Structure formats: structure tokens, C-alpha cells
mmCIF file of C-alpha atoms in Angstrom:
data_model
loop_
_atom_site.group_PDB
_atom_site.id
_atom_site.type_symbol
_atom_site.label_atom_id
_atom_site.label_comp_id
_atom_site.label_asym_id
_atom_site.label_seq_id
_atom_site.Cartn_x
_atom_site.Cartn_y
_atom_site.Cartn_z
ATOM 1 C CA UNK P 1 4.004 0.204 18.732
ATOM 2 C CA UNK P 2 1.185 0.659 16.510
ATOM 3 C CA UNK P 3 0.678 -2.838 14.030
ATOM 4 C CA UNK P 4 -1.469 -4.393 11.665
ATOM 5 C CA UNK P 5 -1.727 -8.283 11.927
ATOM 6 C CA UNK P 6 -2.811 -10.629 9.076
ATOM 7 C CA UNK P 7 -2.640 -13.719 10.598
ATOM 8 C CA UNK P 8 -2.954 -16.050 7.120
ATOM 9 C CA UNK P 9 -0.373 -15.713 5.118
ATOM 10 C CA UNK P 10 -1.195 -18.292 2.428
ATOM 11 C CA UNK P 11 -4.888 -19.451 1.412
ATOM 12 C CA UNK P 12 -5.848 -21.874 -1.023
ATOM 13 C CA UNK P 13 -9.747 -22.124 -1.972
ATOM 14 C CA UNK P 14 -11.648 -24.395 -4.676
ATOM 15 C CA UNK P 15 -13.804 -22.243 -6.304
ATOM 16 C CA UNK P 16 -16.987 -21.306 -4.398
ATOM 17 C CA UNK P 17 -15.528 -21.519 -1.210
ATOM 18 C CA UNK P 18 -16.120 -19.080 1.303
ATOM 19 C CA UNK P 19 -13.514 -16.871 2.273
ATOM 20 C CA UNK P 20 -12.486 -14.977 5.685
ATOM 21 C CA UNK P 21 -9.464 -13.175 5.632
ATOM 22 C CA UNK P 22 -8.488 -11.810 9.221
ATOM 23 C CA UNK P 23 -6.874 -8.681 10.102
ATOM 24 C CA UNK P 24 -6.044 -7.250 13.349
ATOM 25 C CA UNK P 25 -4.494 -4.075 14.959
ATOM 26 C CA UNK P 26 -2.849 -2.607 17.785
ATOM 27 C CA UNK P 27 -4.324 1.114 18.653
ATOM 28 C CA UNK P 28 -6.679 2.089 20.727
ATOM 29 C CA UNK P 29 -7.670 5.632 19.017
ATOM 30 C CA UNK P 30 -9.763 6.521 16.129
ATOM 31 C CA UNK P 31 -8.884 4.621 12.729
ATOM 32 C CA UNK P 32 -9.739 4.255 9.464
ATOM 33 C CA UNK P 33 -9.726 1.015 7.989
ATOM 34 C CA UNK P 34 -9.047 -0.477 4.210
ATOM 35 C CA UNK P 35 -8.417 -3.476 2.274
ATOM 36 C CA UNK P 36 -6.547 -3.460 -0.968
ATOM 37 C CA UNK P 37 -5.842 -6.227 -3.394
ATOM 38 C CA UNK P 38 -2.849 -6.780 -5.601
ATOM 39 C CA UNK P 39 -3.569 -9.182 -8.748
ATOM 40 C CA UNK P 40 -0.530 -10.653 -10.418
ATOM 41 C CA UNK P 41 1.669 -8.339 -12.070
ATOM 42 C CA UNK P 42 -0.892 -5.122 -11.025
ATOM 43 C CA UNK P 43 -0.812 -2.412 -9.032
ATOM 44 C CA UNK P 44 -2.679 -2.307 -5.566
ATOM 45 C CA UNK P 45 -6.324 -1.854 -5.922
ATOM 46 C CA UNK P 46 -8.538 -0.273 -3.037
ATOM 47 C CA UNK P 47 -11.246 -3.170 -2.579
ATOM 48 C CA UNK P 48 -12.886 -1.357 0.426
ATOM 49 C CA UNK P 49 -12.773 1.414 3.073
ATOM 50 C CA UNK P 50 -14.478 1.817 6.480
ATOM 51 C CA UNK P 51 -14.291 5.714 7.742
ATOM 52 C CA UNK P 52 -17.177 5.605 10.109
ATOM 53 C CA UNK P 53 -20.968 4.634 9.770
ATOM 54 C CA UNK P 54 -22.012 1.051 9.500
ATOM 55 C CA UNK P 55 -19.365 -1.126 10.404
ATOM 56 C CA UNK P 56 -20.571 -3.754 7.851
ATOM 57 C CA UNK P 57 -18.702 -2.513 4.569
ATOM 58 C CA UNK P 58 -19.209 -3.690 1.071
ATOM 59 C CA UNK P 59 -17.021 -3.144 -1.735
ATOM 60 C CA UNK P 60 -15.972 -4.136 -5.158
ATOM 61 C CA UNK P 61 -16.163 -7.565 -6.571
ATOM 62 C CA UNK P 62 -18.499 -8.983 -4.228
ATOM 63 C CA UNK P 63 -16.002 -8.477 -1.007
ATOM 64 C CA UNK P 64 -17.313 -7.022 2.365
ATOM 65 C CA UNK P 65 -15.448 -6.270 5.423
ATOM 66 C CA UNK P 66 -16.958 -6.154 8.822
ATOM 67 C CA UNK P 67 -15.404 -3.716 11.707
ATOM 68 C CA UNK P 68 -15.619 -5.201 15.177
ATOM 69 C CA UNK P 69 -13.961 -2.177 17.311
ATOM 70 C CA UNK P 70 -14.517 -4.098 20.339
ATOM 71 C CA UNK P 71 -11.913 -7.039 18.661
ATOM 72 C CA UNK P 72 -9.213 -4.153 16.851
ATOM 73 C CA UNK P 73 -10.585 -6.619 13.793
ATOM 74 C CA UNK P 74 -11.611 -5.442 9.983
ATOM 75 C CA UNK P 75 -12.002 -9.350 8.829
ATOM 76 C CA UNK P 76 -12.722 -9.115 5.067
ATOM 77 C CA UNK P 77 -15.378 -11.960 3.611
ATOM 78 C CA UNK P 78 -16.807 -12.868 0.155
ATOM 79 C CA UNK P 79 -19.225 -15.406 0.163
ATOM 80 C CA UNK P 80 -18.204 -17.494 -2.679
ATOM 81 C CA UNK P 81 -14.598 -16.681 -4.381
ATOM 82 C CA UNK P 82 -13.620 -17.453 -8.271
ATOM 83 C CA UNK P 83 -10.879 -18.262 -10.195
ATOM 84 C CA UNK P 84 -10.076 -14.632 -10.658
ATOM 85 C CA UNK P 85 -10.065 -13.653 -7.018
ATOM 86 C CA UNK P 86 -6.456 -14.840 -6.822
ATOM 87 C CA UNK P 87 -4.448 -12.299 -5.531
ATOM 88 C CA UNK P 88 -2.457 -11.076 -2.409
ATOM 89 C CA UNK P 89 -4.749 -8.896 -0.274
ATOM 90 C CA UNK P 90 -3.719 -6.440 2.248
ATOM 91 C CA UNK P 91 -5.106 -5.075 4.867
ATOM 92 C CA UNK P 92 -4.106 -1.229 5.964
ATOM 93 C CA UNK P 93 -4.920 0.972 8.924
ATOM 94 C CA UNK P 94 -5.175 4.929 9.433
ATOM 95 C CA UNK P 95 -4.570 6.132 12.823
ATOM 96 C CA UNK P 96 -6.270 9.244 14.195
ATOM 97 C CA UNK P 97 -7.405 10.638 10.669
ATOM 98 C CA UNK P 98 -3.595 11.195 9.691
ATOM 99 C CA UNK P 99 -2.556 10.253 6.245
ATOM 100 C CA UNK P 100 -0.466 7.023 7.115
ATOM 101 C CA UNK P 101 -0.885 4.020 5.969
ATOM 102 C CA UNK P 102 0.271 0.998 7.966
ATOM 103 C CA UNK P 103 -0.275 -2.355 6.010
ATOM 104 C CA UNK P 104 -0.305 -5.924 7.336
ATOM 105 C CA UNK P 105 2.376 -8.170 5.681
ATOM 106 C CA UNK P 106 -0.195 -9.768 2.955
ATOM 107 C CA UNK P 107 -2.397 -12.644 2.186
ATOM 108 C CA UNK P 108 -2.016 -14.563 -0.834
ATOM 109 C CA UNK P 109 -4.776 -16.501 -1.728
ATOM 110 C CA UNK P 110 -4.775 -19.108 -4.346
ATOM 111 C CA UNK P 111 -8.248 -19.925 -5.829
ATOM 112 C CA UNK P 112 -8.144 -22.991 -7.285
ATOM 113 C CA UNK P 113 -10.862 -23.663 -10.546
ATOM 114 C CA UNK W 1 -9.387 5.872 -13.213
ATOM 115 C CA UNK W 2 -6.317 7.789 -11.619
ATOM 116 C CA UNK W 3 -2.876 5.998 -13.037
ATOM 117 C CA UNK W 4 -0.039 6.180 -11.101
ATOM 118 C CA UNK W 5 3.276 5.048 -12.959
ATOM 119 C CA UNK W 6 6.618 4.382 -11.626
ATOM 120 C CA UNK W 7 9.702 4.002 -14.344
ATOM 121 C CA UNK W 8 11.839 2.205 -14.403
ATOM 122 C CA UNK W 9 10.226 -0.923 -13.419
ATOM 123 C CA UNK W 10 13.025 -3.322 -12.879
ATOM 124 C CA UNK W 11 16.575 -1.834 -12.191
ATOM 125 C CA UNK W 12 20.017 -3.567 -11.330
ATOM 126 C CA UNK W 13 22.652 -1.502 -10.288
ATOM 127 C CA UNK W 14 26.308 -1.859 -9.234
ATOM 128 C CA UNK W 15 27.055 -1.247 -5.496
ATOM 129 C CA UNK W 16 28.055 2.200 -4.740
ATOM 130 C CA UNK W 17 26.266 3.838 -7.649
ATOM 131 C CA UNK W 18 22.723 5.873 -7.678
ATOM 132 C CA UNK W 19 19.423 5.193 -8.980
ATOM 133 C CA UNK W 20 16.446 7.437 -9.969
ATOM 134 C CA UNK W 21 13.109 6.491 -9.164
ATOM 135 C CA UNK W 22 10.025 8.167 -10.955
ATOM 136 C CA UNK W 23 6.570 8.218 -9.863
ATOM 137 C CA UNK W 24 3.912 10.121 -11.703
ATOM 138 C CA UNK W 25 0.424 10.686 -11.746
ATOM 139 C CA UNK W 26 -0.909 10.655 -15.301
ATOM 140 C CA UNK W 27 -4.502 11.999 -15.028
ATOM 141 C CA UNK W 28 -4.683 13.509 -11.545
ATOM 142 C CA UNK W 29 -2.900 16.601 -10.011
ATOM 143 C CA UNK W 30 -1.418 15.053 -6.787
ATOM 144 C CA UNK W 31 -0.170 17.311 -3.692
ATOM 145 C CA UNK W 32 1.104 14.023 -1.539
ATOM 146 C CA UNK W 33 2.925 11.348 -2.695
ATOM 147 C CA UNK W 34 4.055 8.319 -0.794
ATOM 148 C CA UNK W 35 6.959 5.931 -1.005
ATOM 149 C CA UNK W 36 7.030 2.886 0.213
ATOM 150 C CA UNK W 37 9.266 -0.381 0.860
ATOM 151 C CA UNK W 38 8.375 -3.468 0.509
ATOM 152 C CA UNK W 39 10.737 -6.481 1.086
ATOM 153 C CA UNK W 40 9.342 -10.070 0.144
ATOM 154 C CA UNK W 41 6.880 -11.489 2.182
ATOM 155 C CA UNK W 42 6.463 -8.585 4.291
ATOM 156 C CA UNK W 43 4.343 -5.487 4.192
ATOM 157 C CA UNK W 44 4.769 -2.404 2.637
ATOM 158 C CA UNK W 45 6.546 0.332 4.979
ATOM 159 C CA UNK W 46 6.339 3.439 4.966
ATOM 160 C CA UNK W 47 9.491 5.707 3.494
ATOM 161 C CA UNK W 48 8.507 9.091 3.179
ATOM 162 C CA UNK W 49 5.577 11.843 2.621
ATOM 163 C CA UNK W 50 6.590 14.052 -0.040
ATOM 164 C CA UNK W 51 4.420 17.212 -0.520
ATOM 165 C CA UNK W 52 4.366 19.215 -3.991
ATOM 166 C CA UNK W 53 6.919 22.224 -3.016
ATOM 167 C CA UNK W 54 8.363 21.421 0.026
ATOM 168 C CA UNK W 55 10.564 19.252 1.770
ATOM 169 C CA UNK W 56 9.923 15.362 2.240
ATOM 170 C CA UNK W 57 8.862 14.084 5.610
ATOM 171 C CA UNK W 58 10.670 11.404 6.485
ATOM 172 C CA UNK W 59 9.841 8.090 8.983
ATOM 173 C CA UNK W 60 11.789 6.639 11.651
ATOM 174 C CA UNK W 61 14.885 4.593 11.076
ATOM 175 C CA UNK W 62 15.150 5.909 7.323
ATOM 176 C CA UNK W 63 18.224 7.791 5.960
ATOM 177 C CA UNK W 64 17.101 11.289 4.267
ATOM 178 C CA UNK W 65 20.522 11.722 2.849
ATOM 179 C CA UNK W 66 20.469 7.511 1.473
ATOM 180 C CA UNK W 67 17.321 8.379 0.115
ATOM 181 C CA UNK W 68 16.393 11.696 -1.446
ATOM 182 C CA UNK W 69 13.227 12.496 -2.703
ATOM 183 C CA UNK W 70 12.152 15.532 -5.330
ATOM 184 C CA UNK W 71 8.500 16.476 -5.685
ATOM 185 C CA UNK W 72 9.050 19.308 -8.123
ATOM 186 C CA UNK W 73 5.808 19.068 -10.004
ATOM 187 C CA UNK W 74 2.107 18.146 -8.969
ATOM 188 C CA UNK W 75 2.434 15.386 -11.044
ATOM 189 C CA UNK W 76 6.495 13.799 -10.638
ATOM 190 C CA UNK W 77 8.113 12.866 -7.136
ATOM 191 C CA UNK W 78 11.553 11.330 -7.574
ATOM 192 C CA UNK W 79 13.286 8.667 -4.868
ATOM 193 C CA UNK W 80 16.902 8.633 -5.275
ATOM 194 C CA UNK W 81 18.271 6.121 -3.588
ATOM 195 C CA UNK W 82 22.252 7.016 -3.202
ATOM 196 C CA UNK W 83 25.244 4.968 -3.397
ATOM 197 C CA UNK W 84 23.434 1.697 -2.994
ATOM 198 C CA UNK W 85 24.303 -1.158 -1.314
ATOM 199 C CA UNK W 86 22.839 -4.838 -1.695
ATOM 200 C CA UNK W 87 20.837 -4.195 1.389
ATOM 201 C CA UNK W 88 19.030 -1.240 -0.892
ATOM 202 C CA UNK W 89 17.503 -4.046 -2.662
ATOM 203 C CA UNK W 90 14.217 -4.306 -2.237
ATOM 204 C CA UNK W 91 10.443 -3.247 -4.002
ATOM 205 C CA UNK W 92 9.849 0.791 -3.783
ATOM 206 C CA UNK W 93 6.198 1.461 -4.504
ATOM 207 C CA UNK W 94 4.634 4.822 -4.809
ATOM 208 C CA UNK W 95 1.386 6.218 -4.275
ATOM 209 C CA UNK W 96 -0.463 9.623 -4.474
ATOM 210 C CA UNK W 97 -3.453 11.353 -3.655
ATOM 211 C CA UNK W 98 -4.720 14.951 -4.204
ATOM 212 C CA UNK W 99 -5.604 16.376 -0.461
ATOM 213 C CA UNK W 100 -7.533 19.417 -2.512
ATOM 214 C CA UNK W 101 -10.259 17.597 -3.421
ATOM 215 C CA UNK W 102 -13.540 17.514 -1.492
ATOM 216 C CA UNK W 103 -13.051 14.785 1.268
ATOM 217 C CA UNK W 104 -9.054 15.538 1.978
ATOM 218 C CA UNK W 105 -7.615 12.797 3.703
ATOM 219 C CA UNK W 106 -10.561 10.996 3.234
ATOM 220 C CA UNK W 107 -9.183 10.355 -0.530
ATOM 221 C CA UNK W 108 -7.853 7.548 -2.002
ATOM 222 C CA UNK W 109 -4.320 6.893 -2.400
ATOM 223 C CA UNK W 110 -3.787 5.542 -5.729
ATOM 224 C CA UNK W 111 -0.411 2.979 -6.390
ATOM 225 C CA UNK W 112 2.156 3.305 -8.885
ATOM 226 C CA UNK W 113 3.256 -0.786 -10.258
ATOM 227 C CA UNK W 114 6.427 -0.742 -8.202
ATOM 228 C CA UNK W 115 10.234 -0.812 -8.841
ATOM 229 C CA UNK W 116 12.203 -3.528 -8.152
ATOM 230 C CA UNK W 117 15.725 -2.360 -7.022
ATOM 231 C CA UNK W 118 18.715 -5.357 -7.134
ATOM 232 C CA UNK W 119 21.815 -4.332 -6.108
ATOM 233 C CA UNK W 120 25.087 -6.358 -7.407
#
């Protein structure tokens, strides 16, 4: 079955700390590929999208995402993380251009000051 | 920004009884709208596609008739979860995009805040 794999479930970073969240999935086909963040008490916020094109992908905030097709990986990075970058972050995948999202089960990281 | 909203946000209900879940898109015509279920510490699955005018499409494993959904209006879809149970509770999320735009599915699915369902 198709699957999206976050394998951290909890972080916890002092401030400018590098960060490397990984995600994973299970489909060999075309995908698209996004990370969204969810800031206490928000709504989920698209940080970044990969369609096709470079597979290096920045985004908002400072956060880039690198696709590796070869690993079924879309880690996301951000050199050095703040106070404010705690948040729960997930990772979703589009398979074959359809309009589904499947999301990995969540990251929370914890950025301590 | 698009704005998705969802109302109520918090709702406790007495087993066996209904519950009306709104999701609307404030500043943005949407066509598709999504619903999703999230229970804690998990990800967010997949309910149902509802399209503007027609009928919902629904995934694997989940009950149309449990959980009806309404997208009357470009900007409303409604999840109605019927006769709930305890194991209804859980965090329904919403999202919703606008497939007419330049780009299709290509867009951006914009999230509602989420409604937390507890049921006694």
C-alpha cells in the first residue's frame, strides 16, 4: 500500500541548531511532494512543494527540502532553526498527479530559546 | 491569503445523536473540498472528495451513510457525521482548492483550523 514515513516523531533543538526532518514513501510512480507546518493553535501552512524541476526546493521561512527519487526521500532542512520554528511539520505525497493527499503521521519539533 | 474556516471548533455530543460540520472558504470560490481525520499522534487521513454539485467521493473503509457530506455552494461543504459513537471522536479537518484556476491540480489546498469531535 502506498505510505508516507516520518521517521522522528519528536525533535527538540536549542536555537541555531540545524535541523533535518526525514520523510519517506512507498510508490514507485510519478509524485508530487510537500511539506506543511502546523504552529500551535493554527491551521496547516504549505511550507514547500516539489512538482518537478530542481529537486533542491526552497520555501518559506528559510526551510528547503531536497528530493532524492533514487531514496523515495523529500528530507526537509533549515540551516539554523528559532524559537518560532516550533511546530508539528508534516510531510504529504501526491501520487500520479491525482488530487490526494497522503500525509506522514507528524513531527513535532520543540525549539528550545 | 485564502481562509478556510470550519465551525464549530470544539463539539461534544451525546452518543447516538448528529453533528454538523461546516467548512467554508471565505475569499476563494472552491470546486473541491477535502475532509480529513486525524486521530492523535497520527496523520491526517483522507475522508472524502466533495465536488461543488455533485456527489462526494468517498475512500476505502469509510461509511458514506455514517458520514454525509453536502457541497451545495462553491464556498460551504458540510460533514455530517450521524448517530455518533465514542469511536467518532476524533479531529475532522477540511481543506479546499479551486481546480479552475490556471495550474489545476497543481493548486494549493488551503486548511480549515479543524473540529474536534468528543463523543460522551
Amino acid at each position: 500500500a502506498q505510505s508516507v514515513s516520518q521517521h522522528n516523531h519528536h525533535v527538540i533543538l536549542s536555537e541555531a541548531a540545524s535541523l533535518e526532518l526525514g520523510c519517506n514513501y512507498s510508490y514507485g510512480g510519478t509524485v508530487n511532494l510537500f511539506w506543511y507546518v502546523q504552529y500551535p493553535g493554527q491551521h496547516l501552512q504549505l511550507l514547500l512543494k516539489y512538482f518537478s524541476g530542481d529537486p533542491l526546493v526552497k520555501g518559506i521561512k528559510g526551510f528547503e527540502a531536497e528530493f532524492i527519487k533514487s531514496k523515495f526521500s523529500f528530507n526537509l532542512r533549515k540551516p539554523s532553526v528559532q524559537w518560532s520554528d516550533t511546530a508539528e511539520y508534516f510531510c504529504a505525497v501526491m501520487m500520479d498527479s491525482s488530487y490526494k493527499l497522503i500525509f506522514g503521521s507528524g513531527t513535532r519539533l520543540l525549539v528550545r530559546p | 491569503g485564502a481562509v478556510v474556516s470550519q465551525h464549530p471548533s470544539r463539539v461534544i455530543c451525546k452518543s447516538g445523536t448528529s453533528v454538523k460540520i461546516e467548512c467554508r472558504s471565505l475569499d476563494f470560490q472552491a470546486t473541491t473540498m477535502f475532509w480529513y481525520r486525524q486521530f492523535p499522534k497520527q496523520s491526517l487521513m483522507l475522508m472524502a472528495t466533495s465536488n461543488e454539485g455533485s456527489k462526494a467521493t468517498y475512500e476505502q473503509g469509510v461509511e458514506k451513510d455514517k458520514f454525509l457530506i453536502n457541497h451545495a455552494s462553491l464556498t460551504l461543504s458540510t460533514l455530517t457525521v450521524t448517530s455518533a459513537h465514542p469511536e467518532d471522536s476524533s479531529f475532522y479537518i477540511c481543506s479546499a482548492r479551486d481546480f479552475r484556476l490556471a495550474g489545476g491540480i497543481y493548486n494549493e489546498q488551503f486548511f480549515g483550523p479543524g473540529t474536534r469531535l468528543t463523543v460522551l
